[in-house]
Amino acid sequence: MWGEKMELRILDAIQRLHNPVLDWFMCFITGFGNFGVFLLLVAVVLMVIPRTRRIGVTVFIGVLLCGLLCDGVLKNLAARPRPCDVNKTVHMLVARPFGWSFPSGHSASSFTLASAVWFSGRRKAGGALFVFAALIGFSRLYLYVHYPSDVLCGAMLGVFCGYAGNAVMKRLAGLRKVKG
């Protein structure tokens, strides 16, 4: 499969960047991607505060949709082995993650948060979160646990889920105005 060979070459090229500082930073930054449930809790807290209720609902809907699509459907449909399962000679800095490789759940959830904030009209915060999400996505490549296409598709899924969360929020707000 030409695509997989090319993706492994890209991952192998990234391996040449390893040094103690980047190793520590990438392990640290990837940890922020382990926050699907945490994001739902943050969204609930935001929903309780009147000033941030809309963004909380947007994030909640987006993250819930992301989890259902990514972990509930796409990973099981694709059933793609992780690159560290294909190339077992790579020195792993993190434990092999549970489950399939495609799409990257870390990328999907972090891009969901960024795009939910962005589409809610908080452009500066959303822009900063997009940079953060890109770092999380790159960390997954650096750590050899995802292929580039896993991260790219996870990012696209996240943007879709953040957009969808915002669209549902706007629809709910419109229905509330008609009824109220």
CSV table of C-alpha atoms in Angstrom, one decimal:
chain,number,residue,atom,x,y,z
A,1,MET,CA,0.0,0.0,0.0
A,2,TRP,CA,1.7,3.1,-1.2
A,3,GLY,CA,-0.1,5.5,1.1
A,4,GLU,CA,0.9,3.7,4.2
A,5,LYS,CA,4.5,3.5,3.1
A,6,MET,CA,4.6,7.2,2.5
A,7,GLU,CA,3.0,7.9,5.9
A,8,LEU,CA,5.5,5.7,7.6
A,9,ARG,CA,8.3,7.6,5.9
A,10,ILE,CA,6.9,10.9,7.2
A,11,LEU,CA,6.7,9.4,10.7
A,12,ASP,CA,10.2,8.1,10.4
A,13,ALA,CA,11.5,11.5,9.3
A,14,ILE,CA,9.8,13.1,12.3
A,15,GLN,CA,11.6,10.6,14.5
A,16,ARG,CA,14.9,12.4,13.6
A,17,LEU,CA,13.6,15.4,15.6
A,18,HIS,CA,13.8,13.6,18.9
A,19,ASN,CA,15.8,15.2,21.7
A,20,PRO,CA,15.2,15.2,25.5
A,21,VAL,CA,13.4,18.6,25.5
A,22,LEU,CA,11.0,17.8,22.7
A,23,ASP,CA,10.5,14.3,24.0
A,24,TRP,CA,9.3,15.8,27.3
A,25,PHE,CA,7.2,18.5,25.7
A,26,MET,CA,5.4,16.1,23.3
A,27,CYS,CA,4.6,13.7,26.1
A,28,PHE,CA,3.3,16.6,28.1
A,29,ILE,CA,1.3,18.2,25.3
A,30,THR,CA,-0.3,14.9,24.2
A,31,GLY,CA,-1.6,14.4,27.7
A,32,PHE,CA,-4.0,17.3,27.1
A,33,GLY,CA,-5.7,15.2,24.4
A,34,ASN,CA,-6.9,12.7,27.0
A,35,PHE,CA,-9.7,15.0,27.9
A,36,GLY,CA,-12.9,13.9,26.2
A,37,VAL,CA,-14.7,13.4,29.5
A,38,PHE,CA,-13.0,16.4,31.1
A,39,LEU,CA,-14.3,18.5,28.2
A,40,LEU,CA,-17.8,17.4,28.9
A,41,LEU,CA,-17.4,18.3,32.5
A,42,VAL,CA,-16.0,21.8,31.5
A,43,ALA,CA,-19.0,22.2,29.2
A,44,VAL,CA,-21.4,21.4,32.0
A,45,VAL,CA,-19.7,24.0,34.2
A,46,LEU,CA,-19.9,26.6,31.4
A,47,MET,CA,-23.6,25.8,30.9
A,48,VAL,CA,-24.4,26.6,34.5
A,49,ILE,CA,-22.9,30.1,34.2
A,50,PRO,CA,-25.4,32.3,32.3
A,51,ARG,CA,-22.7,34.3,30.6
A,52,THR,CA,-21.0,31.2,29.1
A,53,ARG,CA,-24.1,29.0,28.7
A,54,ARG,CA,-24.2,29.1,24.9
A,55,ILE,CA,-20.5,28.2,24.5
A,56,GLY,CA,-20.9,25.5,27.1
A,57,VAL,CA,-23.8,23.9,25.1
A,58,THR,CA,-21.9,24.3,21.9
A,59,VAL,CA,-18.8,22.5,23.3
A,60,PHE,CA,-21.0,19.8,25.0
A,61,ILE,CA,-22.9,19.0,21.8
A,62,GLY,CA,-19.7,19.1,19.7
A,63,VAL,CA,-17.6,16.9,22.0
A,64,LEU,CA,-20.5,14.4,22.5
A,65,LEU,CA,-21.0,14.1,18.7
A,66,CYS,CA,-17.2,13.8,18.2
A,67,GLY,CA,-17.0,11.0,20.7
A,68,LEU,CA,-19.9,9.1,19.2
A,69,LEU,CA,-18.5,9.5,15.6
A,70,CYS,CA,-14.8,9.0,16.3
A,71,ASP,CA,-14.8,6.3,19.0
A,72,GLY,CA,-18.2,4.8,18.5
A,73,VAL,CA,-18.3,4.5,14.7
A,74,LEU,CA,-15.2,5.5,12.6
A,75,LYS,CA,-12.4,3.7,14.6
A,76,ASN,CA,-14.4,0.5,14.5
A,77,LEU,CA,-15.3,0.8,10.8
A,78,ALA,CA,-11.7,1.5,9.8
A,79,ALA,CA,-10.0,-0.9,12.3
A,80,ARG,CA,-6.6,0.5,11.3
A,81,PRO,CA,-3.6,-0.7,13.2
A,82,ARG,CA,-1.4,2.0,14.8
A,83,PRO,CA,2.0,2.7,13.2
A,84,CYS,CA,3.7,1.5,16.3
A,85,ASP,CA,2.0,-1.9,15.7
A,86,VAL,CA,3.3,-1.9,12.1
A,87,ASN,CA,6.9,-0.7,12.8
A,88,LYS,CA,7.7,-2.3,16.2
A,89,THR,CA,11.3,-1.1,16.0
A,90,VAL,CA,10.4,2.4,17.1
A,91,HIS,CA,11.3,3.4,20.7
A,92,MET,CA,8.0,4.3,22.3
A,93,LEU,CA,7.9,7.3,24.7
A,94,VAL,CA,4.4,6.6,25.8
A,95,ALA,CA,2.4,3.4,26.3
A,96,ARG,CA,0.7,2.1,23.2
A,97,PRO,CA,-2.8,3.6,23.3
A,98,PHE,CA,-5.8,1.4,23.5
A,99,GLY,CA,-7.8,0.9,20.3
A,100,TRP,CA,-7.5,1.6,16.6
A,101,SER,CA,-5.6,4.4,15.0
A,102,PHE,CA,-8.0,6.0,12.6
A,103,PRO,CA,-9.1,8.7,13.2
A,104,SER,CA,-7.0,10.4,15.9
A,105,GLY,CA,-9.3,10.9,18.9
A,106,HIS,CA,-6.9,13.4,20.5
A,107,SER,CA,-6.9,15.5,17.3
A,108,ALA,CA,-10.7,15.2,16.9
A,109,SER,CA,-11.5,16.3,20.5
A,110,SER,CA,-9.0,19.1,20.6
A,111,PHE,CA,-10.1,20.5,17.2
A,112,THR,CA,-13.8,20.1,18.3
A,113,LEU,CA,-13.1,22.4,21.3
A,114,ALA,CA,-11.2,24.9,19.1
A,115,SER,CA,-13.8,25.1,16.4
A,116,ALA,CA,-16.7,25.2,18.9
A,117,VAL,CA,-15.1,28.2,20.5
A,118,TRP,CA,-14.3,29.7,17.1
A,119,PHE,CA,-17.8,29.3,15.6
A,120,SER,CA,-19.3,30.6,18.8
A,121,GLY,CA,-17.7,34.0,17.9
A,122,ARG,CA,-14.7,33.8,20.2
A,123,ARG,CA,-12.1,34.2,17.4
A,124,LYS,CA,-9.0,35.0,19.5
A,125,ALA,CA,-9.7,32.2,22.0
A,126,GLY,CA,-10.6,29.8,19.1
A,127,GLY,CA,-7.4,30.8,17.2
A,128,ALA,CA,-5.3,30.0,20.2
A,129,LEU,CA,-7.1,26.7,20.7
A,130,PHE,CA,-6.4,25.8,17.1
A,131,VAL,CA,-2.7,26.3,17.6
A,132,PHE,CA,-3.0,24.1,20.8
A,133,ALA,CA,-4.9,21.5,18.8
A,134,ALA,CA,-2.3,21.4,16.1
A,135,LEU,CA,0.4,20.8,18.7
A,136,ILE,CA,-1.6,17.9,20.1
A,137,GLY,CA,-2.0,16.5,16.6
A,138,PHE,CA,1.7,16.8,15.9
A,139,SER,CA,2.5,15.2,19.2
A,140,ARG,CA,0.6,12.1,18.1
A,141,LEU,CA,2.9,11.8,15.0
A,142,TYR,CA,6.0,12.5,17.0
A,143,LEU,CA,5.0,9.8,19.5
A,144,TYR,CA,4.4,7.3,16.6
A,145,VAL,CA,0.9,6.4,17.7
A,146,HIS,CA,-1.0,7.9,14.6
A,147,TYR,CA,-0.4,8.2,10.9
A,148,PRO,CA,-0.6,11.7,9.4
A,149,SER,CA,-3.9,10.8,7.8
A,150,ASP,CA,-5.3,9.8,11.2
A,151,VAL,CA,-4.5,13.3,12.6
A,152,LEU,CA,-5.7,15.1,9.5
A,153,CYS,CA,-9.0,13.3,9.4
A,154,GLY,CA,-9.3,13.7,13.2
A,155,ALA,CA,-8.8,17.4,12.8
A,156,MET,CA,-11.5,17.6,10.0
A,157,LEU,CA,-13.9,15.6,12.1
A,158,GLY,CA,-13.3,17.9,15.0
A,159,VAL,CA,-14.0,21.0,12.9
A,160,PHE,CA,-17.1,19.4,11.7
A,161,CYS,CA,-18.3,18.5,15.2
A,162,GLY,CA,-17.5,22.0,16.5
A,163,TYR,CA,-19.4,23.5,13.6
A,164,ALA,CA,-22.3,21.1,14.2
A,165,GLY,CA,-22.4,21.9,17.9
A,166,ASN,CA,-22.6,25.6,17.1
A,167,ALA,CA,-25.4,25.0,14.4
A,168,VAL,CA,-27.4,23.0,16.9
A,169,MET,CA,-26.9,25.6,19.6
A,170,LYS,CA,-28.1,28.4,17.2
A,171,ARG,CA,-31.1,26.2,16.3
A,172,LEU,CA,-31.9,25.6,20.0
A,173,ALA,CA,-31.6,29.4,20.7
A,174,GLY,CA,-33.9,30.2,17.8
A,175,LEU,CA,-36.5,27.7,19.1
A,176,ARG,CA,-36.3,29.2,22.5
A,177,LYS,CA,-37.0,32.7,21.2
A,178,VAL,CA,-40.0,31.5,19.3
A,179,LYS,CA,-41.5,29.7,22.3
A,180,GLY,CA,-40.5,32.4,24.8
